[in-house]
Short mmCIF file of C-alpha atoms in Angstrom, two decimals:
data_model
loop_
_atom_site.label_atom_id
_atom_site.label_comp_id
_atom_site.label_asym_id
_atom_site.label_seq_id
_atom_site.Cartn_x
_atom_site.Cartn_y
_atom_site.Cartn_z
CA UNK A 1 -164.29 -53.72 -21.29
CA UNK A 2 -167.11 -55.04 -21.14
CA UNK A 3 -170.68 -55.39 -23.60
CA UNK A 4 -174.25 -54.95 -22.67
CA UNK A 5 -177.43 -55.15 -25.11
CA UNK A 6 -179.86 -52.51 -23.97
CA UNK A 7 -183.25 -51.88 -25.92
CA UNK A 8 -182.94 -49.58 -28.85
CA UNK A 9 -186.83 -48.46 -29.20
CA UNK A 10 -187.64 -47.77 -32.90
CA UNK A 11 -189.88 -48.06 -36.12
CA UNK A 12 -187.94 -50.02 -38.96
CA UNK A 13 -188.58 -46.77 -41.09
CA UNK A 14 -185.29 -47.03 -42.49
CA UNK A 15 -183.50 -50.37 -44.45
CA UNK A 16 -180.62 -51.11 -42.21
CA UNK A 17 -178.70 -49.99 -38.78
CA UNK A 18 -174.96 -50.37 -38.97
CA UNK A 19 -173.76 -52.15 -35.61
CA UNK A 20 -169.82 -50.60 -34.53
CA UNK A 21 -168.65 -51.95 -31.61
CA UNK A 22 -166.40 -48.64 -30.18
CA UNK A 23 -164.11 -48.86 -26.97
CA UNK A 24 -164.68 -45.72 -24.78
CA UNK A 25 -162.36 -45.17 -21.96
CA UNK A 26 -165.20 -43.83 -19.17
CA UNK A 27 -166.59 -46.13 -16.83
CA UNK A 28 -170.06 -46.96 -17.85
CA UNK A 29 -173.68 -45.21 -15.36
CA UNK A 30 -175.55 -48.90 -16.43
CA UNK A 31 -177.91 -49.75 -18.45
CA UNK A 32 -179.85 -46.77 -20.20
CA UNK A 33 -182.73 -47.19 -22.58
CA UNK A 34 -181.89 -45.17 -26.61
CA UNK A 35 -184.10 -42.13 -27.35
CA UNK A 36 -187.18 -42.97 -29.77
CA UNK A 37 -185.35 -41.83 -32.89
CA UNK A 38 -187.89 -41.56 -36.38
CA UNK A 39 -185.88 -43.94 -37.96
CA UNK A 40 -182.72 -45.97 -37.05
CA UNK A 41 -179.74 -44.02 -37.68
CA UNK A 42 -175.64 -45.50 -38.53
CA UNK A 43 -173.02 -44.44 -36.55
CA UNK A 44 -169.83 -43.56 -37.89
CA UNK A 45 -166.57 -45.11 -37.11
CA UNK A 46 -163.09 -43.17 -35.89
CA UNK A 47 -161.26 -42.28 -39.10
CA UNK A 48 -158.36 -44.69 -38.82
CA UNK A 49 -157.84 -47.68 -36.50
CA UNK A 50 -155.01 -47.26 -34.04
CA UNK A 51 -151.67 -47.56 -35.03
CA UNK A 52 -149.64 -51.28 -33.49
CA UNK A 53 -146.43 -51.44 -35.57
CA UNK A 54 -144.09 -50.23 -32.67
CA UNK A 55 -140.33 -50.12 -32.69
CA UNK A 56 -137.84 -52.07 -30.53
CA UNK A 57 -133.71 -52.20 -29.86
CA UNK A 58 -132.58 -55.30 -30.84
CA UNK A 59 -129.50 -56.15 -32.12
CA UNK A 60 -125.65 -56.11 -31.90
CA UNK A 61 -124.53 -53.37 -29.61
CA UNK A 62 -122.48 -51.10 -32.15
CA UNK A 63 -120.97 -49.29 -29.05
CA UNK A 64 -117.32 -49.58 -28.59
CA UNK A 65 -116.38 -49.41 -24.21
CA UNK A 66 -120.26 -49.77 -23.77
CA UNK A 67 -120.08 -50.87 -19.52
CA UNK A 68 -117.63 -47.87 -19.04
CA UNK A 69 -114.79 -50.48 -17.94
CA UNK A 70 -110.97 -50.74 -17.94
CA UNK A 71 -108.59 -48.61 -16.86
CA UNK A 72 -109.37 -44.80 -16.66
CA UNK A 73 -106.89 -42.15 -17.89
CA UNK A 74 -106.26 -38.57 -18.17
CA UNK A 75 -108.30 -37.17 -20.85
CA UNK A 76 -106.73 -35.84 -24.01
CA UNK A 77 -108.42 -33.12 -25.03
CA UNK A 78 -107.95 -31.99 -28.54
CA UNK A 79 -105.44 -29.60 -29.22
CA UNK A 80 -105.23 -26.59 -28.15
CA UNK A 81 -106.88 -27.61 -25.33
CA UNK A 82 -109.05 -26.48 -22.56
CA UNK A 83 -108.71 -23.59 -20.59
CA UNK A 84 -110.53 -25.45 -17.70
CA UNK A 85 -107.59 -28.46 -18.31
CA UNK A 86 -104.74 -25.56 -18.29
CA UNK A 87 -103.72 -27.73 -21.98
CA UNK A 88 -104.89 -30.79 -23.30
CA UNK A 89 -103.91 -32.93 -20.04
CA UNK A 90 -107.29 -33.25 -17.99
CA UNK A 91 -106.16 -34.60 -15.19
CA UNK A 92 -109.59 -33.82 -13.83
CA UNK A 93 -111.39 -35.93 -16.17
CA UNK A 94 -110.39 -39.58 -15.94
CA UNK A 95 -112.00 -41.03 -18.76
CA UNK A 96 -112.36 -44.98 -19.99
CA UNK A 97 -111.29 -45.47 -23.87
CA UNK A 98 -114.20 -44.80 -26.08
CA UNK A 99 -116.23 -41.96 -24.29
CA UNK A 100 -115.52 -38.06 -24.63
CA UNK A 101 -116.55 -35.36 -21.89
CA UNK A 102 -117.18 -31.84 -22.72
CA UNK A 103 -118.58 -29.80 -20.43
CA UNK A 104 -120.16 -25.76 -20.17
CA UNK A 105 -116.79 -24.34 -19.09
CA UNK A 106 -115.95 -22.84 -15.40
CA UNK A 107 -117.99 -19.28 -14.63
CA UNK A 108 -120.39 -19.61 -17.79
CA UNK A 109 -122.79 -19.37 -15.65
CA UNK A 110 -123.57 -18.30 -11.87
CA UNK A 111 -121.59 -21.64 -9.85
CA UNK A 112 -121.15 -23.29 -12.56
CA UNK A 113 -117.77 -25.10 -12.79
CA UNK A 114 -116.25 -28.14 -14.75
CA UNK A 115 -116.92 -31.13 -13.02
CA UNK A 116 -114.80 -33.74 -11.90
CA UNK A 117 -114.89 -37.07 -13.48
CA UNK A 118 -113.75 -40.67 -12.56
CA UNK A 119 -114.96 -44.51 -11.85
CA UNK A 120 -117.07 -46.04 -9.22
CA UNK A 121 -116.73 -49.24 -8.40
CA UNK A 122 -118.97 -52.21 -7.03
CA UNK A 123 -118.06 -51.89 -3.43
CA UNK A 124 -119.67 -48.26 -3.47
CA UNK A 125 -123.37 -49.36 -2.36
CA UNK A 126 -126.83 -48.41 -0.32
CA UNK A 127 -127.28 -47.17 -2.87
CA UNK A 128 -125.17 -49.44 -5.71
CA UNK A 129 -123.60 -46.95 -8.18
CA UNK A 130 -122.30 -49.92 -10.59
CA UNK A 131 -125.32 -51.69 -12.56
CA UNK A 132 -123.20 -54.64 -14.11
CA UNK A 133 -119.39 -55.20 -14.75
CA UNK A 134 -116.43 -53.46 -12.23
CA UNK A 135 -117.49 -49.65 -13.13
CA UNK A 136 -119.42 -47.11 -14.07
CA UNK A 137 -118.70 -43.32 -15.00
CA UNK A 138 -119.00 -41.27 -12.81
CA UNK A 139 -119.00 -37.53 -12.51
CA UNK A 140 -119.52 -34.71 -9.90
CA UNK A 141 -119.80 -31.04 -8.92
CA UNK A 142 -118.82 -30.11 -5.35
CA UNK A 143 -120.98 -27.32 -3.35
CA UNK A 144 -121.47 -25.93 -7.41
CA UNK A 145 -123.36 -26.65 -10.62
CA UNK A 146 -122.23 -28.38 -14.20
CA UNK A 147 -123.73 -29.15 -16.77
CA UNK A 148 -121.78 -32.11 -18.92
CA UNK A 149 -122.34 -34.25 -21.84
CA UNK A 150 -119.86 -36.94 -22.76
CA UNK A 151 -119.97 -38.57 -26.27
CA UNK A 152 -119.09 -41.45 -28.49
CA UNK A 153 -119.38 -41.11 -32.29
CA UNK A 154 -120.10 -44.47 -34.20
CA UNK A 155 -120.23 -45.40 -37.91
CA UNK A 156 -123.55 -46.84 -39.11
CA UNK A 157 -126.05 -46.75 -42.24
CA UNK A 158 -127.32 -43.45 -43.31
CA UNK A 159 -131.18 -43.39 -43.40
CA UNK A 160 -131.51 -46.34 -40.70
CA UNK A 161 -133.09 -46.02 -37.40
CA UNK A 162 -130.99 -46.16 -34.11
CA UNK A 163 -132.28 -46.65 -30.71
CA UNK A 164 -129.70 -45.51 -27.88
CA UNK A 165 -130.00 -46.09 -24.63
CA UNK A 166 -128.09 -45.84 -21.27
CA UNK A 167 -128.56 -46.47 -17.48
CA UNK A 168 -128.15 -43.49 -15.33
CA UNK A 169 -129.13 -41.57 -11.62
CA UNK A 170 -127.80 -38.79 -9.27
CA UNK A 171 -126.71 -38.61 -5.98
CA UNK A 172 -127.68 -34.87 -5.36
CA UNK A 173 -127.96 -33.48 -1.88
CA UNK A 174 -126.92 -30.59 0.74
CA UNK A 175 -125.59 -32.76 3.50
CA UNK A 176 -123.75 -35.82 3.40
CA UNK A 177 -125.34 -37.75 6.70
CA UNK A 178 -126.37 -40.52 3.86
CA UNK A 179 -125.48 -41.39 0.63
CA UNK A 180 -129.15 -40.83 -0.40
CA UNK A 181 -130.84 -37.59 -2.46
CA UNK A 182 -132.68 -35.18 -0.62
CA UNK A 183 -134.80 -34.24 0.93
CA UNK A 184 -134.38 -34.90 4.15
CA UNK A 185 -136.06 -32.72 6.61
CA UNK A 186 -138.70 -30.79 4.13
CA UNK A 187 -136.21 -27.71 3.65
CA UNK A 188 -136.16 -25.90 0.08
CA UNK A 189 -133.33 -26.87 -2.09
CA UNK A 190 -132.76 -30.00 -0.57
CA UNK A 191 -131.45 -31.53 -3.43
CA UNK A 192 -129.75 -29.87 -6.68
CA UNK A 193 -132.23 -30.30 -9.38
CA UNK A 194 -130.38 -32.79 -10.82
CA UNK A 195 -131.35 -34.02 -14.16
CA UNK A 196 -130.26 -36.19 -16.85
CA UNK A 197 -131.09 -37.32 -20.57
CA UNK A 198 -129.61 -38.81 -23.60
CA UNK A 199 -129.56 -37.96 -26.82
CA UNK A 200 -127.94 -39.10 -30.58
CA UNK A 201 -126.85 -36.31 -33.33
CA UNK A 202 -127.79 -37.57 -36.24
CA UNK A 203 -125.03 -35.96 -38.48
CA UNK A 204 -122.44 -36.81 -36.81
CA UNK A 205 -121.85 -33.81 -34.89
CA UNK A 206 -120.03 -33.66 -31.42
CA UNK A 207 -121.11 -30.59 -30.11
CA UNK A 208 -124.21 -31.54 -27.42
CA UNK A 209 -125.26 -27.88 -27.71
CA UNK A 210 -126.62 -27.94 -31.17
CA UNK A 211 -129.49 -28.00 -32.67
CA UNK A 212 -129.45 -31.32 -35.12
CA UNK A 213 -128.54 -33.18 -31.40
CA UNK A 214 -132.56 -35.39 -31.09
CA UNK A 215 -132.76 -35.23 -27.04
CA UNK A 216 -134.90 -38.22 -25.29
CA UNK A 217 -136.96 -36.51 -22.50
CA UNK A 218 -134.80 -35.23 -19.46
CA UNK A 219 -135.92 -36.28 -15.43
CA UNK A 220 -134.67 -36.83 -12.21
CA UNK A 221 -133.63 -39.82 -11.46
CA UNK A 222 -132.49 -40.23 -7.69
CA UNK A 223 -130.69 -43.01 -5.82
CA UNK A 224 -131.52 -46.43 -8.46
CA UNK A 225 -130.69 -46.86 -12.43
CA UNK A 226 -133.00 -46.05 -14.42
CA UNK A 227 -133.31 -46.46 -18.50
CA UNK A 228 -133.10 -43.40 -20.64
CA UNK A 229 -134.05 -43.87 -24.20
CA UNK A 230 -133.68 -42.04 -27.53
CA UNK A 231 -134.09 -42.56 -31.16
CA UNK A 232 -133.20 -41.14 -34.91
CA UNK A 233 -132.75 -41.51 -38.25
CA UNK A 234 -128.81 -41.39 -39.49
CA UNK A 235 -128.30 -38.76 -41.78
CA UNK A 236 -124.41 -38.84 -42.03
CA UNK A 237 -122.23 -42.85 -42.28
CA UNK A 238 -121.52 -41.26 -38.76
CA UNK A 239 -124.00 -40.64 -35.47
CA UNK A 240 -122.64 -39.32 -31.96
CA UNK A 241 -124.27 -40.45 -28.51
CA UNK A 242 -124.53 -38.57 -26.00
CA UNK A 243 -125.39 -38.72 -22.29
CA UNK A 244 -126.06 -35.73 -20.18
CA UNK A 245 -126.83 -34.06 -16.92
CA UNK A 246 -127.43 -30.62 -15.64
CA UNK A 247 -127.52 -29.49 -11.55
CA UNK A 248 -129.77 -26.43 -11.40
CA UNK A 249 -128.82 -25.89 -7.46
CA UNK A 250 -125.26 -25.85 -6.26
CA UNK A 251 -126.01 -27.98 -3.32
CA UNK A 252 -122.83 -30.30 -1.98
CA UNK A 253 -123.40 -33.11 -3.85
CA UNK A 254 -124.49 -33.53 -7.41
CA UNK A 255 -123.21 -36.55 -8.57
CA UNK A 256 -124.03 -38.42 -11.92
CA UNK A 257 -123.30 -42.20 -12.35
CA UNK A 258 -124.18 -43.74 -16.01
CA UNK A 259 -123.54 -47.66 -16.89
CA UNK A 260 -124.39 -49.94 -19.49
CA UNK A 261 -124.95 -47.94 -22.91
CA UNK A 262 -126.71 -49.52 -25.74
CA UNK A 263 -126.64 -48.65 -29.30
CA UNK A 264 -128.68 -50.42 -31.93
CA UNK A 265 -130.50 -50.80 -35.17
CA UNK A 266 -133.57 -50.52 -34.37
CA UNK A 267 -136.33 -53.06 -35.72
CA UNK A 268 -140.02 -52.20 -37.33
CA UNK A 269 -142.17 -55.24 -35.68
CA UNK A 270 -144.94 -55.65 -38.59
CA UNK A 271 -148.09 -55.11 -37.25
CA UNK A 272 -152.30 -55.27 -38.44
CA UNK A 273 -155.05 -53.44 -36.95
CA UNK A 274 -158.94 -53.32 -38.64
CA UNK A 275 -161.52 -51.27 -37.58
CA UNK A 276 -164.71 -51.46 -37.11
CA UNK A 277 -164.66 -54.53 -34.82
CA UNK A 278 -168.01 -55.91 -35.84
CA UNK A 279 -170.53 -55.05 -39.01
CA UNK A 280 -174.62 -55.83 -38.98
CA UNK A 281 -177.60 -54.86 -40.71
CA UNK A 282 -181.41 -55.04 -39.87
CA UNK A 283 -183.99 -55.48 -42.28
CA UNK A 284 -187.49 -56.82 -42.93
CA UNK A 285 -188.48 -58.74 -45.94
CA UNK A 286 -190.74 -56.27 -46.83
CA UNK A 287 -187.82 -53.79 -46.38
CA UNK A 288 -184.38 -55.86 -47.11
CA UNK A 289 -181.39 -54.21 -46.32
CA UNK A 290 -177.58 -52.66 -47.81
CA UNK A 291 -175.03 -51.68 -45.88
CA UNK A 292 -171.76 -50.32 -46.68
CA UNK A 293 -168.80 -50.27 -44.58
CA UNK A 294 -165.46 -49.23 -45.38
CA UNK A 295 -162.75 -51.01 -43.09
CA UNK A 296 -159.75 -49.42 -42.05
CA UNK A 297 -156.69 -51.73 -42.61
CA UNK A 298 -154.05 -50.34 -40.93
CA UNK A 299 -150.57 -52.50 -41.77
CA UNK A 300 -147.23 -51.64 -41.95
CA UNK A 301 -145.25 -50.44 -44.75
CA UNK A 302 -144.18 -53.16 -47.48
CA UNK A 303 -146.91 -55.68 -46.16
CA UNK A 304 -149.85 -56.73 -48.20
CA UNK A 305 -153.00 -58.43 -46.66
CA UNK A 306 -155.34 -60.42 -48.04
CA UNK A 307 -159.66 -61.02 -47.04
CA UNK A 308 -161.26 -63.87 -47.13
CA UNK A 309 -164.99 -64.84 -45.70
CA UNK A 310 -165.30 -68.00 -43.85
CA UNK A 311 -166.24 -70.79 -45.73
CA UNK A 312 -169.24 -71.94 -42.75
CA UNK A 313 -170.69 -68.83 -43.01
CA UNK A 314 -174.56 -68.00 -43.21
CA UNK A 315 -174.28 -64.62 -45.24
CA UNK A 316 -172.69 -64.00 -47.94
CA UNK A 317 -171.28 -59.75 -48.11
CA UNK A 318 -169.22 -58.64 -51.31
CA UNK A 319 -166.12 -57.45 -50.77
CA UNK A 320 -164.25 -54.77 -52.96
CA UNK A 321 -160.96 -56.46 -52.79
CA UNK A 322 -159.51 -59.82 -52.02
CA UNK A 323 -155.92 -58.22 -51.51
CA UNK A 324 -154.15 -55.11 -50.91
CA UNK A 325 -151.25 -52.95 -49.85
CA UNK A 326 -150.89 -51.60 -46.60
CA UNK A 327 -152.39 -48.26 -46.74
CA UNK A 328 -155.62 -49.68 -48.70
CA UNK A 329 -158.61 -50.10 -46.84
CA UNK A 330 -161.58 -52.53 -47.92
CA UNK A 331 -165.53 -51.91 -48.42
CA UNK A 332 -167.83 -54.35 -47.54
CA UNK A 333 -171.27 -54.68 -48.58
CA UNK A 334 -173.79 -56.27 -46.89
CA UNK A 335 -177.81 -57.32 -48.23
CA UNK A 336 -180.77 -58.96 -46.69
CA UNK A 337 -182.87 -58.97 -49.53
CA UNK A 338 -184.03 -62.90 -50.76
CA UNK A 339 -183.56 -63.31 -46.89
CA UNK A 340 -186.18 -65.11 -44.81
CA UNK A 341 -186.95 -63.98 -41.10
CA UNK A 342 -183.89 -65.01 -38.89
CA UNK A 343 -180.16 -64.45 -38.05
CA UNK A 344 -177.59 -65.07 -40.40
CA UNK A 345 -173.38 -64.90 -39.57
CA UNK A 346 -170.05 -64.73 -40.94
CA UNK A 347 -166.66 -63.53 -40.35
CA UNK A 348 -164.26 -61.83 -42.13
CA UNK A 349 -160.86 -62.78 -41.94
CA UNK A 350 -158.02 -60.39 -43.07
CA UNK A 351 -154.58 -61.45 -43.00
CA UNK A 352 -150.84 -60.35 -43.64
CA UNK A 353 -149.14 -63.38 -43.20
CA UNK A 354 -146.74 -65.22 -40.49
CA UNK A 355 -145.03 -62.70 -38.13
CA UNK A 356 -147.09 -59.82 -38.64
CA UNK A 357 -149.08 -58.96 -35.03
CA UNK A 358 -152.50 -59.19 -35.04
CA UNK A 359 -152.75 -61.44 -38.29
CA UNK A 360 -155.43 -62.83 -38.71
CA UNK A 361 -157.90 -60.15 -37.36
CA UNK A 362 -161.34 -61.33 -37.47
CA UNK A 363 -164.75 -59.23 -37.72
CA UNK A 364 -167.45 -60.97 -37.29
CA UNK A 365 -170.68 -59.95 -39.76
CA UNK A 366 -174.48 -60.47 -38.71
CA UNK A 367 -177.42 -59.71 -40.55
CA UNK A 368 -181.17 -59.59 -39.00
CA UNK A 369 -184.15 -60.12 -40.72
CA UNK A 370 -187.07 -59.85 -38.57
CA UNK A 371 -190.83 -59.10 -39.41
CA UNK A 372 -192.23 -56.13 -38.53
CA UNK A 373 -191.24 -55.56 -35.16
CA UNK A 374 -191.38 -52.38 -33.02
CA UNK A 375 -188.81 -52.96 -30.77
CA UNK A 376 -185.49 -55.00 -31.13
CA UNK A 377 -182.04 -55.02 -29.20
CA UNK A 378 -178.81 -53.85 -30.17
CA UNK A 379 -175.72 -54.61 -28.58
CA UNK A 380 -173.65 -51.11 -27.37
CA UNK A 381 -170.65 -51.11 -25.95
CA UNK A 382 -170.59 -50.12 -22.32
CA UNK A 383 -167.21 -49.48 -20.94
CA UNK A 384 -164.88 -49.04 -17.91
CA UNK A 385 -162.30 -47.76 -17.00
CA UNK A 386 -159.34 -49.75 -17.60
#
């Protein structure tokens, strides 16, 4: 961004101009010389400043087997079973403790089959398919599709936030010349249309296919680890995980390798943001000016701020409040008259104390009194593209 004062032609017809420094996102033509309006005109500010309290995952991971590692077993399926397990022995799903596969079972849909899960280890490389420890899970369907989740329930606080996360990519491919996804020589259906997500149910629930299940967004992610991310709001004293995949193609190899899961209470970083990002006034002495601004405080829940005007200051605006809440804004009210000709400055100063981002925020306040003047200059913002 940058700023660039360009001659605002006009008759001081009117007692004040209110100056709002606004960000636009379009690259700027240059300089360009303000229409001749009959008298100058304020310009309104956006509604609300924008939003900086964020969330991040922080914390003690809650999950139980979270690097997929020791030894992997036959999976006990719940009683009565599987059909696709012939009982509840799946010897086709070699599972490490804490982590449950289910699966769309074999001919629910055109190819589609169970698939067949196990470990890979660290020698298995170009590309690696373990991100950190001695394994990762790994699952596959052979010349055929699957679709698979596999789940962990954990107990946590109803009505906090979780963030969930897990490493994952495919191997997915019609040939086996390399151990890298398609394509390889620009033919259709190269590759399976691999692609994988995670997700956390809320309630509790362990059945992926349901509608309480909050899904992070689902892509393809070939050949390297990549971080899938998801998060919700307990309802239940127990949440399920869940990581998933789905081939679209039934192409030779559509492999799925996940690693390093992460689940977490997540943390509200408190956060300030004001808008507008300057105030200013014109008059004359003949014609002193008032302005009125309303600033938007935007701070995050359970925070108060607090406005003070610096004590070096040349001008002297009232403010409505000293203190507040977060979600109450602030008028300021600015006057030239007893004013002689000149410039006069302050700053505003509105703060929310230590470890809140963006406290202090500072908005600096000028007032102009000029004589009668035909022309004057008033700084716009100009901006690029960033």
């Amino acid at each position: 961004m940058f700023r660039k004062a360009v001659p605002l032609a006009m008759t001081l017809g009117a007692t004040a101009v209110l100056l709002l420094l606004l960000r636009f996102s379009a690259a700027a033509a240059g300089p360009r010389m303000a229409a001749q309006p009959a008298a100058p005109t304020a310009v309104s500010a956006p509604a609300t400043a924008p939003l900086t309290a964020t969330l991040t995952c922080t914390g003690t991971n809650l999950l139980q087997n979270p690097g997929f590692e020791g030894p992997y077993t036959a999976y006990q399926y719940p009683p009565p079973g599987h059909p696709d397990c012939g009982g509840t022995d799946c010897e086709r799903a070699q599972m490490p403790a804490g982590w449950h596969p289910r699966w769309l079972p074999d001919g629910a849909e055109p190819w589609i089959i169970m698939p067949e899960y196990t470990a890979s280890t660290p020698d298995q490389v170009n590309p690696d398919r373990v991100r950190s420890g001695e394994k990762s899970l790994h699952y596959f369907s052979f010349f055929t599709r699957h679709e698979s989740a596999v789940h962990q329930q954990v107990a946590v606080e109803p009505g906090s936030v979780y963030c969930f996360s897990a490493w994952g990519h495919a191997w997915s491919d019609r040939i086996s010349d390399n151990f890298y996804s398609a394509p390889h020589d620009g033919r259709p259906n190269d590759d399976g249309e691999l692609f994988q997500k995670v997700g956390i149910d809320p309630t509790g629930g362990t059945d992926w296919q349901a509608a309480s299940v909050i899904w992070g967004p689902a892509r393809q992610q070939y050949d390297f680890f990549g971080e899938f991310v998801v998060t919700a709001t307990a309802q239940a004293p127990t949440i399920t995980v869940f990581i998933w995949s789905r081939a679209e193609v039934p192409v030779k190899h559509n492999d799925v390798y996940w690693d390093d899961a992460l689940l977490v209470l997540s943390e509200t970083i408190p956060a300030l943001a004001v808008f507008p990002l300057a105030i200013g006034a014109i008059g004359t002495p003949a014609q002193p000016a008032t302005v009125t601004q309303r600033v938007a405080i935007d701070l995050t829940a359970g925070y108060t701020w607090t406005a003070v005007l610096s004590p070096t200051g040349s001008l002297t605006p009232t403010l409505s409040a000293a203190a507040g809440p977060a979600g109450a804004g602030l008028t300021v009210t600015l006057r030239t008259a007893g004013l002689l000709t000149g410039t006069y400055t302050t700053t505003l100063h509105i703060s929310a104390g230590p470890g809140v981002v963006g406290s202090p925020a500072s908005i600096p306040i000028t007032a102009y009194v000029v004589a009668e003047v035909r022309q004057v200059y008033l700084p716009i913002i100009r901006g690029s593209s960033q």
